[in-house]
PDB file of C-alpha atoms in Angstrom:
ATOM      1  CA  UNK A 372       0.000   0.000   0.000  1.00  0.00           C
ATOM      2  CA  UNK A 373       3.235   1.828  -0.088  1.00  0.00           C
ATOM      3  CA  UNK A 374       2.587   2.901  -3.212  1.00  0.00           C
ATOM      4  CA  UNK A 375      -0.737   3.715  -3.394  1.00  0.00           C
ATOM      5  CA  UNK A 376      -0.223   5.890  -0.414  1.00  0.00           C
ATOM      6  CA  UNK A 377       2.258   7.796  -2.042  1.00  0.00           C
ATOM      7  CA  UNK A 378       0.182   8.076  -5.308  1.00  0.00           C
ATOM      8  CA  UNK A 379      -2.778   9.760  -4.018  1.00  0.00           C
ATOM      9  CA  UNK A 380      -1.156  12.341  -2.059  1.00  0.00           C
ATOM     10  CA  UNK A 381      -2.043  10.754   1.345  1.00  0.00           C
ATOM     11  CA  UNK A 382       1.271   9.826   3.146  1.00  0.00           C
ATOM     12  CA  UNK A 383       4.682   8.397   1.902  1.00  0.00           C
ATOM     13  CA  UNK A 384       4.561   5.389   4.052  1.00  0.00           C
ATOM     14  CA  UNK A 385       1.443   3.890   4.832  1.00  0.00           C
ATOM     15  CA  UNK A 386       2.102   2.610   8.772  1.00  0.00           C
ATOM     16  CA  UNK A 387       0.922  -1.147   9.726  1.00  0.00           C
ATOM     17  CA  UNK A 388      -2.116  -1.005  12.096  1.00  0.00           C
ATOM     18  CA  UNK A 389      -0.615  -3.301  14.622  1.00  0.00           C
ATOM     19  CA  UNK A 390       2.697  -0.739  14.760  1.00  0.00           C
ATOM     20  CA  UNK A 391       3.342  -0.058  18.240  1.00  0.00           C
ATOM     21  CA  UNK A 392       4.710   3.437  16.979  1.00  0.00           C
ATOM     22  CA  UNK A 393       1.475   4.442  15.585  1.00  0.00           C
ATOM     23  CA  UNK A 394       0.567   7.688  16.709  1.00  0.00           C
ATOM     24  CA  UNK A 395      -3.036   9.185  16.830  1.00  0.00           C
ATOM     25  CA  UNK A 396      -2.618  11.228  13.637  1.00  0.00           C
ATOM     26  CA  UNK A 397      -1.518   8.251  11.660  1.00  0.00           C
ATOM     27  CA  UNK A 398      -5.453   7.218  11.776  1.00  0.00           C
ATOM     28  CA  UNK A 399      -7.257  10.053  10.401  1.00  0.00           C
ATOM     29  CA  UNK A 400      -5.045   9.365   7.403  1.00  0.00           C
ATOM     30  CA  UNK A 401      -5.129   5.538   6.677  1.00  0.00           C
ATOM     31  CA  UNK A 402      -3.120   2.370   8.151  1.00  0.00           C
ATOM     32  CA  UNK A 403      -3.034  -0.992   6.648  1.00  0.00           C
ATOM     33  CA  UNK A 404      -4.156  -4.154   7.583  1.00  0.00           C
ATOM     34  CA  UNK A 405      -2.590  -6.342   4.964  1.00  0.00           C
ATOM     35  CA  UNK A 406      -1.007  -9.806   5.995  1.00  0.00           C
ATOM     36  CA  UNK A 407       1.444 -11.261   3.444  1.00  0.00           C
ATOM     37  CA  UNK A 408       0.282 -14.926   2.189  1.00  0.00           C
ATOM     38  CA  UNK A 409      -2.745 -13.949   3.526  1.00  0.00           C
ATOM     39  CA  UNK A 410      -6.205 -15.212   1.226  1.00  0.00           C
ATOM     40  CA  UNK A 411     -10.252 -15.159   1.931  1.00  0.00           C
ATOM     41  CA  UNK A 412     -10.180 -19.304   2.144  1.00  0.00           C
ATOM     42  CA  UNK A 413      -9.375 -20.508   5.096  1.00  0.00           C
ATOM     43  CA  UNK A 414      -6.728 -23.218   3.704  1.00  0.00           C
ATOM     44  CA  UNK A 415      -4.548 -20.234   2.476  1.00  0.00           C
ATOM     45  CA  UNK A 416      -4.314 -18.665   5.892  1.00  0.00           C
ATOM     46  CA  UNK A 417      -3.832 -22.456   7.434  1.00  0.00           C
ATOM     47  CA  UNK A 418      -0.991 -22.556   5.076  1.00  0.00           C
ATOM     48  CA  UNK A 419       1.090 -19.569   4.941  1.00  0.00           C
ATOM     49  CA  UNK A 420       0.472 -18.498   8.756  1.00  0.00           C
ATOM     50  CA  UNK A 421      -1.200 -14.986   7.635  1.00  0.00           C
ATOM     51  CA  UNK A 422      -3.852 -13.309   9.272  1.00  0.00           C
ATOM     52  CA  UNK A 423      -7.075 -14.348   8.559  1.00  0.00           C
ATOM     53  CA  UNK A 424      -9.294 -11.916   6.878  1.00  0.00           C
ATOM     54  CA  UNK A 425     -11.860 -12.620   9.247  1.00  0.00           C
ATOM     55  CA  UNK A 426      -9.076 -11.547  11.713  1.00  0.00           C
ATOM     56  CA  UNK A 427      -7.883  -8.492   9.370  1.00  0.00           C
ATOM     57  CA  UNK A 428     -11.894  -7.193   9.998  1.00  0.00           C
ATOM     58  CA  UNK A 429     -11.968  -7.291  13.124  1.00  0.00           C
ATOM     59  CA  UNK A 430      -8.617  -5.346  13.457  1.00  0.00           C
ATOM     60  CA  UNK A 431     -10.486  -2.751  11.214  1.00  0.00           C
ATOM     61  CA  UNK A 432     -13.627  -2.330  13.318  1.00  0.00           C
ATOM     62  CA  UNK A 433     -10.499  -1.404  16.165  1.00  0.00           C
ATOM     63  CA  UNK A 434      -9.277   0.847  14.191  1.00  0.00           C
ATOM     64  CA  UNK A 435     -12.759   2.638  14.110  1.00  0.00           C
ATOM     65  CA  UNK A 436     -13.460   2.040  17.964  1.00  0.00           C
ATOM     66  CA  UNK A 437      -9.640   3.674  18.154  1.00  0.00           C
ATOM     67  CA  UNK A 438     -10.265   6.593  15.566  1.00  0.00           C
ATOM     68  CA  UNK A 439     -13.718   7.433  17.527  1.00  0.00           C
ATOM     69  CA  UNK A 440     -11.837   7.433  20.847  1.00  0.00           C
ATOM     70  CA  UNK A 441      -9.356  10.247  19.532  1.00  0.00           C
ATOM     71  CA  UNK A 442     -11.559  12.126  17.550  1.00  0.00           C
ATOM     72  CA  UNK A 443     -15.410  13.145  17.570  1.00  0.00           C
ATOM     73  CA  UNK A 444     -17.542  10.532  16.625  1.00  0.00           C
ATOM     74  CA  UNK A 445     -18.757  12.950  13.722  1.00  0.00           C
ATOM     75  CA  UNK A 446     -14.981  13.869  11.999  1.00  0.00           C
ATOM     76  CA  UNK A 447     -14.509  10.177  12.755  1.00  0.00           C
ATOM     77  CA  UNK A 448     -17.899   9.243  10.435  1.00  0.00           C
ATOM     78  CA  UNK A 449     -16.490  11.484   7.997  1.00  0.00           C
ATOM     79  CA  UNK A 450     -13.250   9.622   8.131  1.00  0.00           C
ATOM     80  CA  UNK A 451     -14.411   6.429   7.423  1.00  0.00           C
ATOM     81  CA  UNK A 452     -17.217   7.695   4.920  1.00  0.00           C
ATOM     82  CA  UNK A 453     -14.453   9.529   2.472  1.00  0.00           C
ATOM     83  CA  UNK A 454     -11.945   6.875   2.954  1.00  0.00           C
ATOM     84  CA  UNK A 455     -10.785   4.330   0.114  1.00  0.00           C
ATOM     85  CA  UNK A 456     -10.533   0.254   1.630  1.00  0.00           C
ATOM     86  CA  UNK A 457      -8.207  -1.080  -0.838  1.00  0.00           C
ATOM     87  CA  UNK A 458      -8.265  -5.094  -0.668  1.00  0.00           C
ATOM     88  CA  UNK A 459      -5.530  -7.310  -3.030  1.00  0.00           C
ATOM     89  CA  UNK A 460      -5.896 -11.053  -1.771  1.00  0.00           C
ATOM     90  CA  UNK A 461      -7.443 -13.838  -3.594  1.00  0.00           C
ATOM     91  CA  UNK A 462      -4.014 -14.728  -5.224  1.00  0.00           C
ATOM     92  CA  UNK A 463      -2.677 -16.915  -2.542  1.00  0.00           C
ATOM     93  CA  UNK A 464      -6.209 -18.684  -3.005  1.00  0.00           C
ATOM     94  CA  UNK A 465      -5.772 -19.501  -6.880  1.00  0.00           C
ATOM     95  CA  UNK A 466      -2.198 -20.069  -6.327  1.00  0.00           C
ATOM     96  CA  UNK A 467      -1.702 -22.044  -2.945  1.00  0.00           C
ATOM     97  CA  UNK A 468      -5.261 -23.511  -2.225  1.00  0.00           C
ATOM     98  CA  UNK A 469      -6.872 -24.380  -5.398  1.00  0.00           C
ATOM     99  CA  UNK A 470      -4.083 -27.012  -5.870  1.00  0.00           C
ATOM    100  CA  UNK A 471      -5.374 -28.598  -2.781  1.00  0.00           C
ATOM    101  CA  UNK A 472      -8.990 -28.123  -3.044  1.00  0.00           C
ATOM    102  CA  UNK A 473      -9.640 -30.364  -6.571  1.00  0.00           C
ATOM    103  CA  UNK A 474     -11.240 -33.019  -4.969  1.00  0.00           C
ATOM    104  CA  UNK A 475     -14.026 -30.151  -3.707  1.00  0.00           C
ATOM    105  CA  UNK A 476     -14.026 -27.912  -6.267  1.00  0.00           C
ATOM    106  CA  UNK A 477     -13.458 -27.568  -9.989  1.00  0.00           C
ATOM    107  CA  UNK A 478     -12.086 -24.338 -11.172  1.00  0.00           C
ATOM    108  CA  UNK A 479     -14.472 -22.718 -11.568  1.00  0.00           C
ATOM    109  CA  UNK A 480     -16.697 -23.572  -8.769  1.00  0.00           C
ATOM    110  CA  UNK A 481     -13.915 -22.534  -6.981  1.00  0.00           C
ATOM    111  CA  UNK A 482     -13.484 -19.070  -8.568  1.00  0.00           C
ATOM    112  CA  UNK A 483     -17.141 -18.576  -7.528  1.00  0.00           C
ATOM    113  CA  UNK A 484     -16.700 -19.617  -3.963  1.00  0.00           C
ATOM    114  CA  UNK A 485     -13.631 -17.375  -3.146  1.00  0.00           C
ATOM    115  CA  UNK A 486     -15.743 -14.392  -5.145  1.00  0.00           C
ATOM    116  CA  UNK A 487     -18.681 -14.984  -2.558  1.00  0.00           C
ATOM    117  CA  UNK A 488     -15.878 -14.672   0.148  1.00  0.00           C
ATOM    118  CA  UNK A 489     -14.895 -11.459  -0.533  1.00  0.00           C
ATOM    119  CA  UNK A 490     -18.535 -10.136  -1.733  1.00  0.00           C
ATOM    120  CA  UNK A 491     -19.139 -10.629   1.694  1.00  0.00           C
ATOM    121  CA  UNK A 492     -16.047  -8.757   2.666  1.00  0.00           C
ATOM    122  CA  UNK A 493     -16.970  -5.685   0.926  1.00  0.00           C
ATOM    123  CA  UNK A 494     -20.639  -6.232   2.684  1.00  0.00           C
ATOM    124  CA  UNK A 495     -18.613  -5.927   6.041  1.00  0.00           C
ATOM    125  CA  UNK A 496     -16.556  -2.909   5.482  1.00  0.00           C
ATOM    126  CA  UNK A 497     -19.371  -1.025   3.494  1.00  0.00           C
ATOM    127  CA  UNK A 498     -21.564  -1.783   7.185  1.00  0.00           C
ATOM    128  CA  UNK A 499     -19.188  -0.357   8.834  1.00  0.00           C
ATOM    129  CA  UNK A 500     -19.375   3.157   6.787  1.00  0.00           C
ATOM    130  CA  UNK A 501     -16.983   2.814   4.413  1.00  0.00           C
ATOM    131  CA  UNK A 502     -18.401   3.849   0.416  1.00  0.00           C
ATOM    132  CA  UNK A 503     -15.282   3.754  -1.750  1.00  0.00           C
ATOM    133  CA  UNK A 504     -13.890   0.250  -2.176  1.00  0.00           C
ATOM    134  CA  UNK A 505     -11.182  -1.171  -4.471  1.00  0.00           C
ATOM    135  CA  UNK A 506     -10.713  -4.520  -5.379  1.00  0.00           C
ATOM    136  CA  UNK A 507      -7.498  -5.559  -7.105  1.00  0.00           C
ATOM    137  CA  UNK A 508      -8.396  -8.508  -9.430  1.00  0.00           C
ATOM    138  CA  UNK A 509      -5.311 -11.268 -10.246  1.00  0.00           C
ATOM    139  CA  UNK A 510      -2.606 -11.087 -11.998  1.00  0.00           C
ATOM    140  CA  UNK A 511      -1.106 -13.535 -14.177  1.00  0.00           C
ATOM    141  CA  UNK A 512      -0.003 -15.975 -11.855  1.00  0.00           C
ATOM    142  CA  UNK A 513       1.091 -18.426 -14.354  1.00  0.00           C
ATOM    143  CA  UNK A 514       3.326 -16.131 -15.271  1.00  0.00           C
ATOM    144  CA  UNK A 515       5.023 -15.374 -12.259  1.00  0.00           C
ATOM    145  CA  UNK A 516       8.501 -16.563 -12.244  1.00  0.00           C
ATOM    146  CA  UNK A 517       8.327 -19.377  -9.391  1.00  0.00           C
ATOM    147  CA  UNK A 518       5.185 -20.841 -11.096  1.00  0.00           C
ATOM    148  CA  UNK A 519       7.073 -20.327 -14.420  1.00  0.00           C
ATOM    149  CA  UNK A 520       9.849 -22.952 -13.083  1.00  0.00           C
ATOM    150  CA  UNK A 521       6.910 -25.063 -11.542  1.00  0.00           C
ATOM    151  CA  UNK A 522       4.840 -25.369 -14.361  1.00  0.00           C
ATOM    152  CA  UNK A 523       5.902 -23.901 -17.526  1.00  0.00           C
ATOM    153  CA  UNK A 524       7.491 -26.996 -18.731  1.00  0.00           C
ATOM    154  CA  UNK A 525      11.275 -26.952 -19.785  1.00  0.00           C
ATOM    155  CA  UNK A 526      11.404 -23.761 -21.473  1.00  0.00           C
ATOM    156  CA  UNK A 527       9.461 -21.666 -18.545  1.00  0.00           C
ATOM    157  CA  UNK A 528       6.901 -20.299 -20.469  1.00  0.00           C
ATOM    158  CA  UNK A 529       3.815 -18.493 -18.825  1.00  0.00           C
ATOM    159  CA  UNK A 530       1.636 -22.013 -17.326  1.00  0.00           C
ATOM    160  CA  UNK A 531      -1.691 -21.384 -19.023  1.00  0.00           C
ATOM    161  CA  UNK A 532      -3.753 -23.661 -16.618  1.00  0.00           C
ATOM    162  CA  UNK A 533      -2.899 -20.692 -13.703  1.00  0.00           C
ATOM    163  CA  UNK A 534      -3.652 -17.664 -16.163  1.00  0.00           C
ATOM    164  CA  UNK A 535      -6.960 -19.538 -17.166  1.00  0.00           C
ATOM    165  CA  UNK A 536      -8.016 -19.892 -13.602  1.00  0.00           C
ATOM    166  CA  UNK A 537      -6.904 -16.197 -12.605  1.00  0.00           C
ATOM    167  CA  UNK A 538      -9.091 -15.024 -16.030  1.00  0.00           C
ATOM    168  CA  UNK A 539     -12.353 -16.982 -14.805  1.00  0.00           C
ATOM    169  CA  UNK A 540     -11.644 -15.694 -11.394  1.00  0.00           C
ATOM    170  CA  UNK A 541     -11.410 -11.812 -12.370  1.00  0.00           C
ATOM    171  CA  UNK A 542     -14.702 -12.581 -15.100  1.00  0.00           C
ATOM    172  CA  UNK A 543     -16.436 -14.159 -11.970  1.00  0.00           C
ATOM    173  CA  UNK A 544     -15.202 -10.968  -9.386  1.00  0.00           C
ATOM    174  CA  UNK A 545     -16.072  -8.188 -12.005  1.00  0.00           C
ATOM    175  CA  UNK A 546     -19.654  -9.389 -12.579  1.00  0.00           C
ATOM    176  CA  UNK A 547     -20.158  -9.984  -9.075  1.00  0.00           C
ATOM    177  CA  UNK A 548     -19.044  -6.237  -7.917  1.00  0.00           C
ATOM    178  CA  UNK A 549     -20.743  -4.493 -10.566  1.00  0.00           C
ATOM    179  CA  UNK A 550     -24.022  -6.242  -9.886  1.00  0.00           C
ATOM    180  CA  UNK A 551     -23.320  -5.628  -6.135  1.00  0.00           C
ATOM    181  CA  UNK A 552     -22.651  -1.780  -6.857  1.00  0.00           C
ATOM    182  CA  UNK A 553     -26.013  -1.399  -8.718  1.00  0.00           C
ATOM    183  CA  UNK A 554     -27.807  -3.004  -5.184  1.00  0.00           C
ATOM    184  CA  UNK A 555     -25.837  -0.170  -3.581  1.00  0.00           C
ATOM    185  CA  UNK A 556     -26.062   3.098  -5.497  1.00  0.00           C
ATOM    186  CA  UNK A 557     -24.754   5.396  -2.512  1.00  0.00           C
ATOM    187  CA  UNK A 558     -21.297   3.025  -2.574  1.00  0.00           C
ATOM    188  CA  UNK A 559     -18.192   3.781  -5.351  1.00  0.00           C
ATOM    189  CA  UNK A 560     -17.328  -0.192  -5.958  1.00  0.00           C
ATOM    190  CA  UNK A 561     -14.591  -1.004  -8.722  1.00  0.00           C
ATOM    191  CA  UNK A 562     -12.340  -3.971  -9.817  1.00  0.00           C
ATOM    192  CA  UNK A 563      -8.999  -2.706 -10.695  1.00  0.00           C
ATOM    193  CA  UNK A 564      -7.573  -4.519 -13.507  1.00  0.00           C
ATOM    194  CA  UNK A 565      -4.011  -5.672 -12.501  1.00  0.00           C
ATOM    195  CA  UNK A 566      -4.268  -8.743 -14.658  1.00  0.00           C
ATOM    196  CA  UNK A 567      -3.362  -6.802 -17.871  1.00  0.00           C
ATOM    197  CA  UNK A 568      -1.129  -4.274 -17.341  1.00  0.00           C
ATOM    198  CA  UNK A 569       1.579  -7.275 -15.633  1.00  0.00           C
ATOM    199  CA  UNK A 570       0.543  -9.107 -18.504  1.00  0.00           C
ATOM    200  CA  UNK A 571       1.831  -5.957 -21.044  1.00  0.00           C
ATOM    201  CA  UNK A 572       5.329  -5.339 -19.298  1.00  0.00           C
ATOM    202  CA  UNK A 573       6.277  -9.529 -18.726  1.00  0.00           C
ATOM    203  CA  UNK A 574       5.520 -10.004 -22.818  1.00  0.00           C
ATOM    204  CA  UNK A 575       6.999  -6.706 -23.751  1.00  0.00           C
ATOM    205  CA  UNK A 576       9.465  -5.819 -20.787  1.00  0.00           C
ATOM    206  CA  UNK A 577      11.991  -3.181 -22.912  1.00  0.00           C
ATOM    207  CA  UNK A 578       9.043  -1.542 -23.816  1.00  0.00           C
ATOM    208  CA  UNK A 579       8.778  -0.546 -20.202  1.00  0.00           C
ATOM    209  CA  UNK A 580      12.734  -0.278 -19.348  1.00  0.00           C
ATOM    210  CA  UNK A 581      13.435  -3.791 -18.150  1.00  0.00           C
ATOM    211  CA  UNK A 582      15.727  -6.201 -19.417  1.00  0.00           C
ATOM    212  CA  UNK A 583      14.264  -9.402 -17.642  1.00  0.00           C
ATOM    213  CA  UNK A 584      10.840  -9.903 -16.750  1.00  0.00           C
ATOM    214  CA  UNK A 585      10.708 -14.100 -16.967  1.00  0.00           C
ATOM    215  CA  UNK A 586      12.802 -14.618 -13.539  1.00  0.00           C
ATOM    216  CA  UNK A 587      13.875 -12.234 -10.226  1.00  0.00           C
ATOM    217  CA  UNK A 588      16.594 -10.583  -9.076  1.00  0.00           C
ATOM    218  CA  UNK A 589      17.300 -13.214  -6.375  1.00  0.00           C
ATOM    219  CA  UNK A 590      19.192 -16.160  -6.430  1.00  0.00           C
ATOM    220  CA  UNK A 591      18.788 -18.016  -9.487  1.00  0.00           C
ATOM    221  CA  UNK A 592      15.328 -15.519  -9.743  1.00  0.00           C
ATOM    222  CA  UNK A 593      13.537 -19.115 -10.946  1.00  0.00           C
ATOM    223  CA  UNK A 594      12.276 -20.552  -7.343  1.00  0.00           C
ATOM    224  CA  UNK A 595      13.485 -18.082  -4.718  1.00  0.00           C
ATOM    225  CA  UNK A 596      10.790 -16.870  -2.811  1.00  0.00           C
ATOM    226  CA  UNK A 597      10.589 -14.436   1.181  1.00  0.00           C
ATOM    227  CA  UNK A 598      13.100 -16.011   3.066  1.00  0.00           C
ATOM    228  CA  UNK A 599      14.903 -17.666   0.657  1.00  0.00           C
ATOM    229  CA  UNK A 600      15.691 -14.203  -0.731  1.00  0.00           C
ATOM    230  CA  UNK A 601      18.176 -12.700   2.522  1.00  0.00           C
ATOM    231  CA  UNK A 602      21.395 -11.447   3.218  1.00  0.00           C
ATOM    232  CA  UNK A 603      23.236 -14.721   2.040  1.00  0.00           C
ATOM    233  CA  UNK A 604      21.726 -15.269  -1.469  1.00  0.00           C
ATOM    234  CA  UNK A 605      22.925 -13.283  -4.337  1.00  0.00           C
ATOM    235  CA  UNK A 606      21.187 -10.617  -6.025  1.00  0.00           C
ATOM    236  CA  UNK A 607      21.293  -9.501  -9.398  1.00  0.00           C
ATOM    237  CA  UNK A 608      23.827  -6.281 -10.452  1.00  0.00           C
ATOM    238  CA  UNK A 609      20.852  -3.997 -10.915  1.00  0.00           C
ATOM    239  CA  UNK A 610      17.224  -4.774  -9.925  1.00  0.00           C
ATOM    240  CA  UNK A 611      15.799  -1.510 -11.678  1.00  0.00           C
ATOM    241  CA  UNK A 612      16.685  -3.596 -14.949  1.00  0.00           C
ATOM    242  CA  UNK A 613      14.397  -6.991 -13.531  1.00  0.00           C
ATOM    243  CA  UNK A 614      10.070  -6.519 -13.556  1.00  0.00           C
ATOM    244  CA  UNK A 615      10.121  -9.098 -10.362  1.00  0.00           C
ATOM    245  CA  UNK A 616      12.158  -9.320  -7.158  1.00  0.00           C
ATOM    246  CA  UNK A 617      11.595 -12.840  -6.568  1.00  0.00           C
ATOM    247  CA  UNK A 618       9.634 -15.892  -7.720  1.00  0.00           C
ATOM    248  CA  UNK A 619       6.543 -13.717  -6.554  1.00  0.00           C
ATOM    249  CA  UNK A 620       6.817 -10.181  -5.762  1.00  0.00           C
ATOM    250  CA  UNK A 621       7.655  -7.577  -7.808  1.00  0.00           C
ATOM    251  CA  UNK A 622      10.952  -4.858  -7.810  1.00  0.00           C
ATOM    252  CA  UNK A 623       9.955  -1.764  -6.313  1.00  0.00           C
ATOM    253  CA  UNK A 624      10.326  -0.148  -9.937  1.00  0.00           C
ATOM    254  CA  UNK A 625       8.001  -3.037 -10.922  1.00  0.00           C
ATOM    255  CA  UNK A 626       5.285  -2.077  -8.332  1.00  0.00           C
ATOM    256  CA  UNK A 627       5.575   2.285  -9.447  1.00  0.00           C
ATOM    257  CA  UNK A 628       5.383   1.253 -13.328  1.00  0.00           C
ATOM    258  CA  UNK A 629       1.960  -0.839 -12.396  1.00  0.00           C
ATOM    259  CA  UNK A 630       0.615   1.720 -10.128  1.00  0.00           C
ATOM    260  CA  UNK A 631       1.249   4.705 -12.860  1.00  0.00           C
ATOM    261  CA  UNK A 632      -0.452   2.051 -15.453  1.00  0.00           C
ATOM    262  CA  UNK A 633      -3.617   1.379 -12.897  1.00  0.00           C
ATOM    263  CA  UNK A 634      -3.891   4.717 -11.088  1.00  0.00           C
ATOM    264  CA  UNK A 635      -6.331   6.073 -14.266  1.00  0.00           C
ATOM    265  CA  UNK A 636      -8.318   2.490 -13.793  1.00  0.00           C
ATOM    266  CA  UNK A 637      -8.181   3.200  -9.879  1.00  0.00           C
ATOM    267  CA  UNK A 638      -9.283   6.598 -10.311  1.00  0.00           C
ATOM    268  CA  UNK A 639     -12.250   5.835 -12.848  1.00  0.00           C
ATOM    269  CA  UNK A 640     -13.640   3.211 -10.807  1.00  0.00           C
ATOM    270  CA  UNK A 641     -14.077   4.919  -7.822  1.00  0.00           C
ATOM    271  CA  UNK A 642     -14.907   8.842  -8.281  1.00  0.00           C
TER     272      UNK A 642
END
């Protein structure tokens, strides 16, 4: 949310809500809530140790209890009325739990199931005042580099079963939240469309000022992912010149080319 943040004007750091640093002002002006590996199924959470998002809500209606302590409860309202909940998660799901859920659920019964999940995500938050929601929708994932090595055969190319699922996924979401937002006039609902724009700079990466955009900077940038990526692995000379930092995540020039490409989508979708 870094990035975001920094976009809009807001802050240039956007503070974690659990920071014990946090000080009073840092909540009229946003905190995050995010939990890496974290997903809306359960498995995901049971998996990579994150904070479930039924967990990440509850830390959110704290915040509110919190910002209402320090302010009045009206400028708090207003807060939480004019603010923008930005949720990314559902990847880990496609990626990590899907595997693992084919006896269950086909893909796209699954798809549908996760889209319910956070449907009633965005039901929570909007009850508890908040009117301008973003939803990131998935990216690629069968072309992220670790998934690449995993399932893209000898020659690493982009593993169409993954992108497949992650297009069903963001057809499923998009329907879902514009139907919702028609139910709910008074809220400003969007999907933001990260699928493409990753999609544009990983087949034409030179176009956008990278050299390598099929593996990371770390390690052999093929499998490395979080803590295999630390002070004793090797890093590539220059990671302004590589789209991901890992097998997963991208640089941080990776992250400011997307958010210039989505920031009109972001933008149109909410005001």
């Amino acid at each position: 949310m870094k990035f975001e943040a920094k976009a809009f004007g807001v802050k240039d750091y956007l503070p974690a809500s659990l920071d014990p640093l946090l000080k009073d002002k840092d909540l009229q002006t946003g905190v995050s809530f995010a939990s890496g590996g974290s997903g809306f199924d359960p498995l995901t959470t049971a998996e990579t140790s994150a904070i479930p998002m039924s967990v990440q809500l509850d830390m959110f209606k704290q915040y509110i209890l919190k910002l209402k302590r320090n302010t009045k409860e009206e400028a708090a309202d207003n807060i939480i009325n004019n603010s923008v909940a930005v949720i990314v998660a559902g990847n880990n799901d496609l990626l990590l739990s899907l595997p693992n859920r084919r006896l269950q659920y086909d893909v796209p019964s699954y798809a549908n199931m996760i889209v319910k999940l956070v449907l009633n995500f965005i039901k929570e938050i909007y009850r508890l005042g908040v009117r301008s929601i973003a939803v990131f929708s998935a990216p690629p994932i069968g072309c992220l580099p670790v998934v690449r090595t995993l399932d893209g055969g000898p020659h690493r190319k982009c593993a169409d079963k993954e992108n497949n699922a992650a297009q069903l996924f963001n057809s499923f979401l998009t329907q879902q939240v514009q139907l919702w937002a028609t139910t709910y006039p008074q809220s400003r609902v969007g999907v933001i469309d990260y699928y493409n724009p990753l999609i544009s700079i990983i087949e034409n990466p030179h176009k956008y000022g990278f050299d390598v955009a099929d593996r990371g900077c770390c390690g052999t940038g093929e499998i490395e992912v979080l803590f295999l990526c630390n002070k004793l692995t090797p890093t590539c000379p220059n990671d302004s010149k590589y789209f991901f930092w890992d097998g997963f995540h991208l640089t941080e020039k990776g992250n400011s080319i997307i958010l210039y490409h989505i920031l009109q989508d972001f933008l149109n979708s909410l005001f």
